[in-house]
CSV table of C-alpha atoms in Angstrom, one decimal:
chain,number,residue,atom,x,y,z
A,76,MET,CA,-28.3,-57.5,74.9
A,77,THR,CA,-31.9,-56.5,74.0
A,78,LEU,CA,-32.8,-53.6,71.9
A,79,ARG,CA,-34.2,-51.7,75.0
A,80,GLU,CA,-31.1,-51.9,77.1
A,81,PRO,CA,-29.1,-48.7,77.6
A,82,ALA,CA,-26.9,-48.0,74.6
A,83,ILE,CA,-23.1,-48.0,74.8
A,84,SER,CA,-21.7,-44.6,75.5
A,85,ASN,CA,-21.2,-42.2,72.6
A,86,LYS,CA,-17.4,-42.4,73.2
A,87,GLN,CA,-17.5,-46.1,72.9
A,88,ASN,CA,-19.7,-45.9,69.8
A,89,THR,CA,-17.3,-43.4,68.1
A,90,SER,CA,-14.2,-45.5,69.0
A,91,PHE,CA,-15.8,-48.6,67.5
A,92,VAL,CA,-16.9,-46.8,64.3
A,93,ILE,CA,-13.4,-45.3,63.8
A,94,LEU,CA,-11.9,-48.8,64.3
A,95,ILE,CA,-14.1,-50.6,61.7
A,96,ALA,CA,-14.0,-47.6,59.3
A,97,SER,CA,-10.2,-47.7,59.5
A,98,ALA,CA,-10.1,-51.4,58.8
A,99,ALA,CA,-12.3,-50.9,55.7
A,100,ALA,CA,-10.1,-48.0,54.6
A,101,LEU,CA,-7.2,-50.4,54.4
A,102,GLY,CA,-8.6,-51.2,50.9
A,103,GLY,CA,-7.9,-47.5,50.2
A,104,PHE,CA,-4.3,-48.0,51.4
A,105,LEU,CA,-3.9,-50.9,48.9
A,106,PHE,CA,-5.7,-48.8,46.2
A,107,GLY,CA,-3.0,-46.1,46.7
A,108,PHE,CA,-0.1,-48.4,47.1
A,109,ASP,CA,-1.0,-50.6,44.1
A,110,THR,CA,-1.5,-47.6,41.7
A,111,ALA,CA,1.7,-45.8,42.9
A,112,VAL,CA,4.2,-48.6,43.4
A,113,ILE,CA,4.8,-48.7,39.6
A,114,ASN,CA,6.1,-45.1,39.8
A,115,GLY,CA,9.7,-46.1,40.7
A,116,ALA,CA,9.7,-49.1,38.3
A,117,VAL,CA,8.6,-47.4,35.1
A,118,ALA,CA,12.1,-46.8,33.6
A,119,ALA,CA,13.3,-50.3,34.8
A,120,LEU,CA,10.3,-52.0,33.2
A,121,SER,CA,11.0,-50.3,29.9
A,122,LYS,CA,14.6,-51.6,29.9
A,123,ALA,CA,13.8,-55.1,31.3
A,124,PHE,CA,11.1,-55.8,28.7
A,125,ASN,CA,12.5,-53.6,25.9
A,126,ALA,CA,9.2,-51.7,25.7
A,127,ASN,CA,8.6,-48.5,23.7
A,128,SER,CA,6.7,-45.5,25.1
A,129,VAL,CA,3.3,-46.8,24.0
A,130,MET,CA,3.8,-50.2,25.6
A,131,THR,CA,5.3,-48.6,28.7
A,132,GLY,CA,2.2,-46.3,29.0
A,133,PHE,CA,-0.1,-49.3,28.6
A,134,ALA,CA,1.8,-51.4,31.2
A,135,VAL,CA,1.3,-48.6,33.7
A,136,SER,CA,-2.3,-47.9,32.8
A,137,CYS,CA,-3.6,-51.5,32.1
A,138,ALA,CA,-4.3,-51.8,35.8
A,139,LEU,CA,-6.8,-49.0,35.4
A,140,LEU,CA,-8.9,-51.0,32.8
A,141,GLY,CA,-9.0,-53.8,35.4
A,142,SER,CA,-10.0,-51.2,38.0
A,143,ALA,CA,-12.9,-50.1,35.8
A,144,LEU,CA,-14.1,-53.7,35.5
A,145,GLY,CA,-13.6,-54.3,39.3
A,146,ALA,CA,-15.5,-51.1,40.1
A,147,PHE,CA,-18.3,-52.0,37.7
A,148,VAL,CA,-18.9,-55.5,39.2
A,149,ALA,CA,-18.2,-54.6,42.8
A,150,GLY,CA,-21.7,-53.1,43.4
A,151,SER,CA,-23.6,-56.3,42.3
A,152,ILE,CA,-21.2,-58.5,44.3
A,153,ALA,CA,-21.6,-56.3,47.4
A,154,ASP,CA,-25.4,-56.3,47.1
A,155,ARG,CA,-25.6,-60.1,46.6
A,156,GLN,CA,-22.7,-61.4,48.7
A,157,GLY,CA,-22.2,-58.6,51.2
A,158,ARG,CA,-19.7,-55.8,51.7
A,159,LEU,CA,-17.2,-58.0,53.7
A,160,LYS,CA,-17.0,-60.9,51.1
A,161,THR,CA,-16.3,-58.3,48.5
A,162,MET,CA,-13.3,-57.0,50.6
A,163,ILE,CA,-12.0,-60.6,51.0
A,164,ILE,CA,-12.1,-61.2,47.2
A,165,ALA,CA,-10.3,-57.9,46.6
A,166,SER,CA,-7.7,-59.0,49.2
A,167,ILE,CA,-7.0,-62.3,47.4
A,168,PHE,CA,-6.6,-60.4,44.0
A,169,PHE,CA,-4.3,-57.8,45.6
A,170,THR,CA,-2.0,-60.6,46.9
A,171,LEU,CA,-1.9,-62.6,43.7
A,172,SER,CA,-1.2,-59.5,41.6
A,173,ALA,CA,1.7,-58.4,43.9
A,174,ILE,CA,3.3,-61.9,43.6
A,175,GLY,CA,2.8,-62.2,39.9
A,176,SER,CA,4.0,-58.6,39.0
A,177,GLY,CA,7.3,-59.3,40.8
A,178,ILE,CA,7.9,-62.6,39.0
A,179,ALA,CA,6.8,-61.5,35.5
A,180,PHE,CA,8.9,-62.8,32.6
A,181,THR,CA,7.5,-60.7,29.7
A,182,ILE,CA,5.7,-57.4,29.3
A,183,TRP,CA,2.5,-59.4,28.5
A,184,ASP,CA,2.3,-61.5,31.7
A,185,PHE,CA,3.2,-58.4,33.7
A,186,ILE,CA,0.2,-56.6,32.1
A,187,LEU,CA,-2.0,-59.6,33.1
A,188,TRP,CA,-0.9,-59.5,36.8
A,189,ARG,CA,-1.3,-55.7,36.9
A,190,ALA,CA,-4.8,-55.9,35.4
A,191,LEU,CA,-5.7,-58.4,38.1
A,192,GLY,CA,-4.5,-56.0,40.7
A,193,GLY,CA,-6.5,-53.3,39.0
A,194,VAL,CA,-9.7,-55.4,39.4
A,195,ALA,CA,-8.9,-55.5,43.2
A,196,VAL,CA,-8.3,-51.7,43.2
A,197,GLY,CA,-11.6,-51.1,41.5
A,198,MET,CA,-13.5,-53.3,44.0
A,199,ALA,CA,-11.8,-51.5,46.9
A,200,SER,CA,-12.6,-48.1,45.5
A,201,VAL,CA,-16.3,-48.9,45.6
A,202,ILE,CA,-16.7,-51.0,48.7
A,203,ALA,CA,-14.7,-48.9,51.2
A,204,PRO,CA,-16.6,-45.6,50.7
A,205,ALA,CA,-19.9,-47.5,50.6
A,206,TYR,CA,-19.2,-49.4,53.8
A,207,ILE,CA,-17.9,-46.4,55.7
A,208,ALA,CA,-20.9,-44.3,54.7
A,209,GLU,CA,-23.3,-47.1,55.8
A,210,VAL,CA,-21.7,-47.5,59.3
A,211,ALA,CA,-20.9,-43.9,60.1
A,212,PRO,CA,-23.2,-41.6,62.0
A,213,ALA,CA,-24.2,-38.5,60.1
A,214,HIS,CA,-22.1,-36.0,62.2
A,215,LEU,CA,-18.9,-38.1,61.6
A,216,ARG,CA,-19.5,-39.3,58.1
A,217,GLY,CA,-17.5,-36.6,56.3
A,218,ARG,CA,-14.4,-37.2,58.5
A,219,LEU,CA,-14.7,-41.0,58.3
A,220,GLY,CA,-15.4,-40.9,54.6
A,221,SER,CA,-12.2,-38.9,54.2
A,222,LEU,CA,-10.4,-41.9,55.8
A,223,GLN,CA,-10.6,-43.5,52.4
A,224,GLN,CA,-8.6,-40.7,50.8
A,225,LEU,CA,-6.2,-40.6,53.7
A,226,ALA,CA,-5.6,-44.3,53.3
A,227,ILE,CA,-5.1,-43.8,49.6
A,228,VAL,CA,-2.5,-41.1,50.0
A,229,VAL,CA,-0.7,-42.9,52.8
A,230,GLY,CA,-0.6,-46.0,50.5
A,231,ILE,CA,0.9,-43.8,47.8
A,232,PHE,CA,3.4,-42.4,50.2
A,233,ILE,CA,4.5,-45.8,51.6
A,234,ALA,CA,4.8,-47.2,48.1
A,235,LEU,CA,7.0,-44.2,47.0
A,236,LEU,CA,9.0,-44.5,50.2
A,237,CYS,CA,9.5,-48.3,49.7
A,238,ASN,CA,10.5,-47.6,46.1
A,239,TYR,CA,13.0,-44.9,47.2
A,240,PHE,CA,14.7,-47.1,49.8
A,241,ILE,CA,14.8,-50.2,47.6
A,242,ALA,CA,16.3,-48.2,44.8
A,243,LEU,CA,18.8,-46.7,47.3
A,244,GLY,CA,19.8,-50.1,48.5
A,245,ALA,CA,20.4,-51.2,44.9
A,246,GLY,CA,22.7,-48.2,44.2
A,247,GLY,CA,20.1,-45.8,43.1
A,248,LEU,CA,18.8,-47.8,40.1
A,249,ALA,CA,15.6,-49.8,40.0
A,250,GLU,CA,16.9,-52.2,37.4
A,251,ALA,CA,20.0,-53.0,39.6
A,252,PRO,CA,20.1,-56.2,41.7
A,253,PHE,CA,18.8,-56.0,45.3
A,254,TRP,CA,18.3,-58.8,47.8
A,255,PHE,CA,19.3,-62.3,46.5
A,256,ALA,CA,20.5,-60.7,43.3
A,257,ILE,CA,16.9,-60.1,42.2
A,258,SER,CA,16.2,-56.7,40.5
A,259,ALA,CA,15.1,-54.0,42.8
A,260,TRP,CA,11.9,-53.2,40.8
A,261,ARG,CA,10.6,-56.7,41.4
A,262,TRP,CA,11.0,-56.2,45.2
A,263,MET,CA,9.0,-53.0,44.8
A,264,PHE,CA,5.9,-55.0,43.8
A,265,TRP,CA,6.4,-57.7,46.5
A,266,THR,CA,6.3,-55.1,49.3
A,267,GLU,CA,2.5,-55.0,48.7
A,268,ILE,CA,2.0,-58.6,49.8
A,269,PRO,CA,1.8,-58.1,53.6
A,270,PRO,CA,-0.8,-55.3,53.6
A,271,ALA,CA,-2.9,-57.3,51.0
A,272,ILE,CA,-3.0,-60.3,53.3
A,273,LEU,CA,-3.8,-58.0,56.3
A,274,TYR,CA,-6.8,-56.5,54.5
A,275,GLY,CA,-8.4,-59.9,54.2
A,276,ILE,CA,-7.8,-60.6,57.9
A,277,PHE,CA,-9.4,-57.3,58.9
A,278,ALA,CA,-12.4,-58.1,56.6
A,279,LEU,CA,-13.0,-61.3,58.6
A,280,LYS,CA,-13.1,-59.3,61.9
A,281,ILE,CA,-15.4,-56.3,61.3
A,282,PRO,CA,-19.2,-56.4,61.2
A,283,GLU,CA,-21.3,-56.4,58.1
A,284,SER,CA,-23.0,-53.2,57.0
A,285,PRO,CA,-26.3,-52.8,58.9
A,286,ARG,CA,-28.0,-51.5,55.7
A,287,TYR,CA,-27.0,-54.6,53.8
A,288,LEU,CA,-28.2,-56.8,56.7
A,289,VAL,CA,-31.6,-55.0,56.6
A,290,ALA,CA,-31.8,-55.5,52.9
A,291,GLN,CA,-31.3,-59.3,53.4
A,292,GLY,CA,-34.0,-59.4,56.1
A,293,ARG,CA,-31.4,-60.0,58.9
A,294,ARG,CA,-32.9,-57.3,61.2
A,295,LYS,CA,-31.6,-58.8,64.5
A,296,GLU,CA,-28.0,-58.7,63.2
A,297,ALA,CA,-28.5,-55.2,61.9
A,298,ALA,CA,-29.8,-54.1,65.3
A,299,ILE,CA,-26.7,-55.4,67.0
A,300,VAL,CA,-24.4,-53.5,64.7
A,301,LEU,CA,-26.5,-50.3,64.9
A,302,GLU,CA,-26.3,-50.6,68.7
A,303,LYS,CA,-22.5,-50.6,68.5
A,304,VAL,CA,-22.2,-47.8,66.0
A,305,LEU,CA,-25.0,-45.5,66.8
A,306,GLY,CA,-26.8,-46.3,70.1
A,307,GLY,CA,-30.1,-44.5,70.8
A,308,ASP,CA,-33.4,-45.5,69.3
A,309,ILE,CA,-32.4,-48.5,67.2
A,310,GLN,CA,-35.9,-49.6,66.3
A,311,ALA,CA,-36.7,-46.2,64.7
A,312,LYS,CA,-33.4,-46.3,62.8
A,313,LEU,CA,-34.2,-49.9,61.6
A,314,GLU,CA,-37.6,-48.7,60.3
A,315,ASP,CA,-35.9,-45.7,58.5
A,316,ILE,CA,-33.5,-48.0,56.8
A,317,HIS,CA,-36.1,-50.6,55.9
A,318,ARG,CA,-38.3,-47.9,54.2
A,319,THR,CA,-35.4,-46.7,52.0
A,320,VAL,CA,-33.8,-50.1,51.2
A,321,LEU,CA,-37.1,-51.6,49.9
A,322,THR,CA,-36.2,-55.2,50.6
A,323,GLU,CA,-38.9,-56.8,48.4
A,324,ARG,CA,-36.4,-57.2,45.5
A,325,LYS,CA,-32.7,-57.1,44.9
A,326,PRO,CA,-31.1,-53.8,43.7
A,327,GLN,CA,-30.5,-53.7,39.9
A,328,PHE,CA,-28.7,-51.4,37.5
A,329,SER,CA,-32.1,-50.6,36.0
A,330,ASP,CA,-32.8,-48.7,39.3
A,331,LEU,CA,-30.3,-46.1,38.0
A,332,LEU,CA,-32.5,-45.2,35.0
A,333,SER,CA,-35.1,-42.4,35.0
A,334,ARG,CA,-38.6,-42.9,33.6
A,335,ARG,CA,-37.4,-41.4,30.3
A,336,GLY,CA,-34.8,-44.1,30.0
A,337,GLY,CA,-31.6,-42.2,30.7
A,338,LEU,CA,-29.5,-42.3,33.8
A,339,LEU,CA,-30.8,-40.4,36.9
A,340,PRO,CA,-29.4,-36.9,37.1
A,341,ILE,CA,-27.7,-37.8,40.4
A,342,VAL,CA,-25.8,-40.6,38.7
A,343,TRP,CA,-24.5,-38.2,36.1
A,344,ILE,CA,-23.4,-35.9,38.8
A,345,GLY,CA,-21.5,-38.8,40.5
A,346,MET,CA,-19.9,-39.7,37.2
A,347,GLY,CA,-19.0,-36.1,36.5
A,348,LEU,CA,-17.2,-35.8,39.9
A,349,SER,CA,-15.3,-39.0,39.2
A,350,ILE,CA,-14.2,-38.0,35.7
A,351,LEU,CA,-13.1,-34.5,36.6
A,352,GLN,CA,-11.2,-35.8,39.6
A,353,GLN,CA,-9.0,-37.6,37.1
A,354,PHE,CA,-9.0,-35.2,34.2
A,355,VAL,CA,-7.2,-32.6,36.3
A,356,GLY,CA,-4.2,-34.9,35.9
A,357,ILE,CA,-3.4,-35.8,39.5
A,358,ASN,CA,-2.2,-39.3,38.7
A,359,VAL,CA,0.4,-38.0,36.3
A,360,ILE,CA,2.1,-36.7,39.4
A,361,PHE,CA,2.0,-40.0,41.2
A,362,TYR,CA,2.5,-42.4,38.2
A,363,TYR,CA,5.1,-40.5,36.3
A,364,SER,CA,6.6,-37.9,38.6
A,365,SER,CA,10.0,-39.7,38.8
A,366,VAL,CA,10.1,-39.8,35.0
A,367,LEU,CA,8.9,-36.2,34.8
A,368,TRP,CA,11.6,-34.8,37.1
A,369,ARG,CA,14.3,-36.8,35.4
A,370,ALA,CA,13.2,-35.3,32.1
A,371,VAL,CA,14.0,-31.9,33.4
A,372,GLY,CA,17.4,-32.8,34.8
A,373,PHE,CA,17.1,-34.4,38.2
A,374,SER,CA,18.9,-37.7,39.0
A,375,GLU,CA,16.9,-40.9,39.4
A,376,ARG,CA,17.6,-40.8,43.2
A,377,ASN,CA,16.6,-37.2,43.6
A,378,SER,CA,13.5,-37.7,41.4
A,379,LEU,CA,12.3,-40.5,43.7
A,380,LEU,CA,13.0,-38.3,46.7
A,381,ILE,CA,10.9,-35.5,45.3
A,382,THR,CA,8.0,-38.0,44.8
A,383,VAL,CA,8.3,-39.0,48.5
A,384,ILE,CA,8.1,-35.3,49.5
A,385,THR,CA,5.0,-34.9,47.3
A,386,GLY,CA,3.5,-37.9,49.1
A,387,VAL,CA,4.0,-36.2,52.4
A,388,VAL,CA,2.4,-33.0,51.2
A,389,ASN,CA,-0.6,-35.1,50.0
A,390,ILE,CA,-1.0,-36.7,53.4
A,391,VAL,CA,-0.9,-33.4,55.3
A,392,THR,CA,-3.5,-31.8,53.1
A,393,THR,CA,-5.8,-34.8,53.4
A,394,LEU,CA,-5.6,-34.4,57.2
A,395,ILE,CA,-6.7,-30.8,56.7
A,396,ALA,CA,-9.7,-32.1,54.8
A,397,ILE,CA,-10.6,-34.5,57.5
A,398,ALA,CA,-10.4,-31.7,60.1
A,399,THR,CA,-12.6,-29.3,58.1
A,400,VAL,CA,-15.0,-31.3,55.9
A,401,ASP,CA,-17.8,-31.6,58.6
A,402,LYS,CA,-17.2,-28.0,59.7
A,403,PHE,CA,-17.1,-26.1,56.4
A,404,GLY,CA,-18.9,-28.6,54.2
A,405,ARG,CA,-18.1,-30.3,51.0
A,406,LYS,CA,-19.0,-27.7,48.4
A,407,PRO,CA,-16.8,-24.8,49.7
A,408,LEU,CA,-13.7,-27.1,49.9
A,409,LEU,CA,-14.3,-28.3,46.3
A,410,LEU,CA,-14.6,-24.7,45.0
A,411,ILE,CA,-11.4,-23.6,46.7
A,412,GLY,CA,-9.6,-26.6,45.4
A,413,SER,CA,-10.8,-26.1,41.8
A,414,ILE,CA,-9.6,-22.5,41.8
A,415,GLY,CA,-6.3,-23.4,43.3
A,416,MET,CA,-5.7,-26.2,40.8
A,417,THR,CA,-6.5,-24.0,37.9
A,418,VAL,CA,-3.9,-21.5,38.9
A,419,THR,CA,-1.1,-23.9,39.8
A,420,LEU,CA,-1.7,-26.1,36.7
A,421,GLY,CA,-1.7,-23.0,34.6
A,422,ALA,CA,1.6,-22.0,36.1
A,423,LEU,CA,3.1,-25.5,35.2
A,424,ALA,CA,1.7,-25.2,31.7
A,425,VAL,CA,3.4,-21.8,31.2
A,426,VAL,CA,6.7,-22.9,32.7
A,427,PHE,CA,7.0,-26.1,30.8
A,428,GLY,CA,5.6,-24.6,27.6
A,429,ASN,CA,8.4,-22.0,27.6
A,430,ALA,CA,11.2,-24.3,28.8
A,431,PRO,CA,14.2,-24.6,26.4
A,432,ILE,CA,14.7,-28.1,24.9
A,433,ASP,CA,18.0,-29.9,25.5
A,434,PRO,CA,19.2,-30.9,22.0
A,435,ALA,CA,21.0,-34.0,23.4
A,436,THR,CA,18.0,-35.6,25.2
A,437,GLY,CA,15.1,-33.8,23.6
A,438,ASN,CA,13.8,-33.0,27.1
A,439,PRO,CA,12.8,-29.6,28.5
A,440,THR,CA,15.3,-28.0,30.9
A,441,LEU,CA,14.4,-25.7,33.8
A,442,PRO,CA,17.3,-23.5,34.5
A,443,GLY,CA,17.4,-21.0,37.4
A,444,THR,CA,14.2,-19.9,39.0
A,445,SER,CA,11.9,-21.8,36.5
A,446,GLY,CA,12.8,-25.1,38.2
A,447,ILE,CA,11.9,-23.8,41.6
A,448,ILE,CA,8.6,-22.4,40.3
A,449,ALA,CA,7.8,-25.8,38.7
A,450,LEU,CA,8.5,-27.6,42.0
A,451,LEU,CA,6.5,-25.1,44.0
A,452,ALA,CA,3.6,-25.1,41.6
A,453,ALA,CA,3.5,-29.0,41.4
A,454,ASN,CA,3.4,-29.3,45.2
A,455,LEU,CA,0.9,-26.5,45.6
A,456,TYR,CA,-1.3,-28.2,43.1
A,457,VAL,CA,-1.1,-31.4,45.2
A,458,VAL,CA,-2.1,-29.2,48.3
A,459,PHE,CA,-5.2,-27.9,46.5
A,460,PHE,CA,-6.1,-31.3,45.3
A,461,GLY,CA,-5.3,-33.0,48.6
A,462,PHE,CA,-7.8,-31.1,50.7
A,463,SER,CA,-10.6,-30.9,48.1
A,464,TRP,CA,-11.0,-33.1,45.1
A,465,GLY,CA,-9.0,-36.0,46.5
A,466,PRO,CA,-11.0,-36.8,49.7
A,467,ILE,CA,-14.3,-34.9,49.1
A,468,VAL,CA,-15.2,-36.7,45.9
A,469,TRP,CA,-15.0,-40.0,47.8
A,470,VAL,CA,-17.1,-38.6,50.6
A,471,LEU,CA,-19.7,-37.3,48.2
A,472,LEU,CA,-19.8,-40.6,46.3
A,473,GLY,CA,-20.6,-42.4,49.5
A,474,GLU,CA,-23.3,-39.9,50.4
A,475,ILE,CA,-25.2,-38.5,47.4
A,476,PHE,CA,-26.9,-41.7,46.4
A,477,ASN,CA,-29.8,-43.1,48.4
A,478,ASN,CA,-29.8,-46.5,50.0
A,479,ARG,CA,-31.7,-48.1,47.2
A,480,ILE,CA,-29.1,-47.3,44.5
A,481,ARG,CA,-25.9,-46.6,46.4
A,482,ALA,CA,-23.8,-49.7,45.6
A,483,ALA,CA,-24.8,-49.8,41.9
A,484,ALA,CA,-24.5,-46.0,41.4
A,485,LEU,CA,-21.1,-46.0,43.2
A,486,SER,CA,-19.9,-48.8,40.9
A,487,LEU,CA,-20.8,-46.9,37.8
A,488,ALA,CA,-19.3,-43.7,39.0
A,489,ALA,CA,-16.1,-45.5,40.1
A,490,ALA,CA,-15.9,-47.3,36.8
A,491,ALA,CA,-16.1,-43.9,35.0
A,492,GLN,CA,-13.3,-42.7,37.2
A,493,TRP,CA,-11.0,-45.5,36.3
A,494,ILE,CA,-11.7,-45.2,32.6
A,495,ALA,CA,-10.9,-41.5,32.9
A,496,ASN,CA,-7.7,-42.4,34.9
A,497,PHE,CA,-6.8,-44.8,32.1
A,498,ILE,CA,-7.2,-42.1,29.4
A,499,VAL,CA,-5.1,-39.6,31.3
A,500,SER,CA,-2.4,-42.2,32.2
A,501,THR,CA,-2.1,-43.8,28.8
A,502,THR,CA,-2.0,-40.5,26.9
A,503,PHE,CA,0.6,-38.8,29.1
A,504,PRO,CA,3.8,-40.6,27.6
A,505,PRO,CA,2.8,-39.8,24.0
A,506,LEU,CA,1.8,-36.2,25.0
A,507,LEU,CA,5.2,-35.8,26.7
A,508,GLN,CA,7.0,-37.3,23.7
A,509,TYR,CA,5.2,-35.5,20.8
A,510,PHE,CA,3.7,-32.3,22.2
A,511,GLY,CA,5.6,-31.6,25.4
A,512,LEU,CA,4.7,-31.0,29.1
A,513,GLY,CA,3.3,-27.5,28.4
A,514,SER,CA,0.5,-28.9,26.2
A,515,ALA,CA,-0.3,-31.8,28.7
A,516,TYR,CA,-0.6,-29.4,31.6
A,517,GLY,CA,-2.6,-27.0,29.5
A,518,LEU,CA,-5.2,-29.8,29.1
A,519,TYR,CA,-5.3,-30.5,32.8
A,520,THR,CA,-5.7,-26.7,33.5
A,521,THR,CA,-8.8,-26.7,31.2
A,522,ALA,CA,-10.3,-29.6,33.2
A,523,ALA,CA,-9.6,-27.8,36.5
A,524,ALA,CA,-11.3,-24.6,35.2
A,525,ILE,CA,-14.4,-26.7,34.1
A,526,SER,CA,-14.6,-28.2,37.6
A,527,ILE,CA,-15.2,-24.7,39.1
A,528,PHE,CA,-18.4,-24.4,37.1
A,529,PHE,CA,-19.4,-28.0,37.7
A,530,VAL,CA,-19.3,-27.6,41.5
A,531,ALA,CA,-21.0,-24.2,41.4
A,532,PHE,CA,-24.0,-25.4,39.4
A,533,PHE,CA,-24.4,-29.1,40.1
A,534,ILE,CA,-23.2,-29.9,43.6
A,535,ARG,CA,-25.5,-29.6,46.6
A,536,GLU,CA,-24.2,-29.6,50.2
A,537,THR,CA,-24.7,-32.9,52.1
A,538,LYS,CA,-23.1,-31.9,55.4
A,539,GLY,CA,-25.0,-33.3,58.4
A,540,LYS,CA,-27.7,-35.1,56.5
A,541,GLU,CA,-28.7,-38.7,57.2
A,542,LEU,CA,-28.3,-41.2,54.3
A,543,GLU,CA,-32.0,-41.8,54.5
A,544,GLU,CA,-32.6,-38.1,53.6
A,545,MET,CA,-30.7,-38.4,50.3
């Protein structure tokens, strides 16, 4: 096919873009699955390895340090080796981590395997939004960028669902034996192996990013990909990309610095989005929710079931974001989400802060309507996060940086996100033990309130703009 031949129909272009964006978003599925699969295994891990609350918190959150490292290096790997090779490396790490976490003998080798999985998660968190943004037409980019978050929440849901049914098959306890007399919690980690392998297979089948190909001087290959994803005047698009990519030298992290030596303002904004997304405490719901609901009187089986319901809520609200992000824009959805999270988190802080303490267990109890209010507030919080800060942050991180700095800036922003996630996840068990749930949710409420002003003053609308305009 020559560049002057008629382009493939718009319908075919759109179908192809959705297909390859969905394949790339499988990294988001593994991202969600890997980070949530430990939810049902937390209590069993504590018993199996005789770990205290600090070690348990670190075992859960050590993957997040690996994620920060993976996110930080992913940009340079993607710029040197390509987007697809980065996906393949992540696939290998996901697979090894899933196998190793299930066969761990001590808390220390478990931490090692989880950290390796974290590196894979960090790489996937950078490469999926970057790749999707680079192959998607401007009018579809918001919806396709939201596929990353949809994949994440589906991954979370499937992980929680697997945990629930595995625990159910083992009599309702994650430490009880399941198939072949092996503890149920080990099988929870092994369920990640099939999608991890599939991710690598998909990465071998989809085309490389046209913007990466142009940066490498491979214009003919880039033209073929652009013909399939965009159609129209391919030569003009190639020239636009070439002007913004500046192929005379490789991208460097020094490109993120302003003339005065500090980071570019847009990089700070990206990091701010990432940090606030985590400081509102969303991952406390997905990492510790089974422990949280057990602490207020629910059985282990019912606690796991509640987490599954929360996962469904998260998926539905992400679908709402996909349907509305290119219609209403990014900024309005973020503002509505920030206000809603502030109200619902505030309600949780008040309910748990005033809950009576059970003298036998030392845990808060939620008698009568207070338990219903907590459940409703927690799920409404997930609703507000799910259609706003969950997907929209990933869409913006794929959009707000120009072609020259995208991979490097996304790496730095994602690394900041994982460090923030680590701080929240590691501090939650001690907060729960020494200060109570009311204080913890009070901190997350404060972060949500700050996010309102951050969006109002620092975020600009990117709806409908080409990446070359950024």
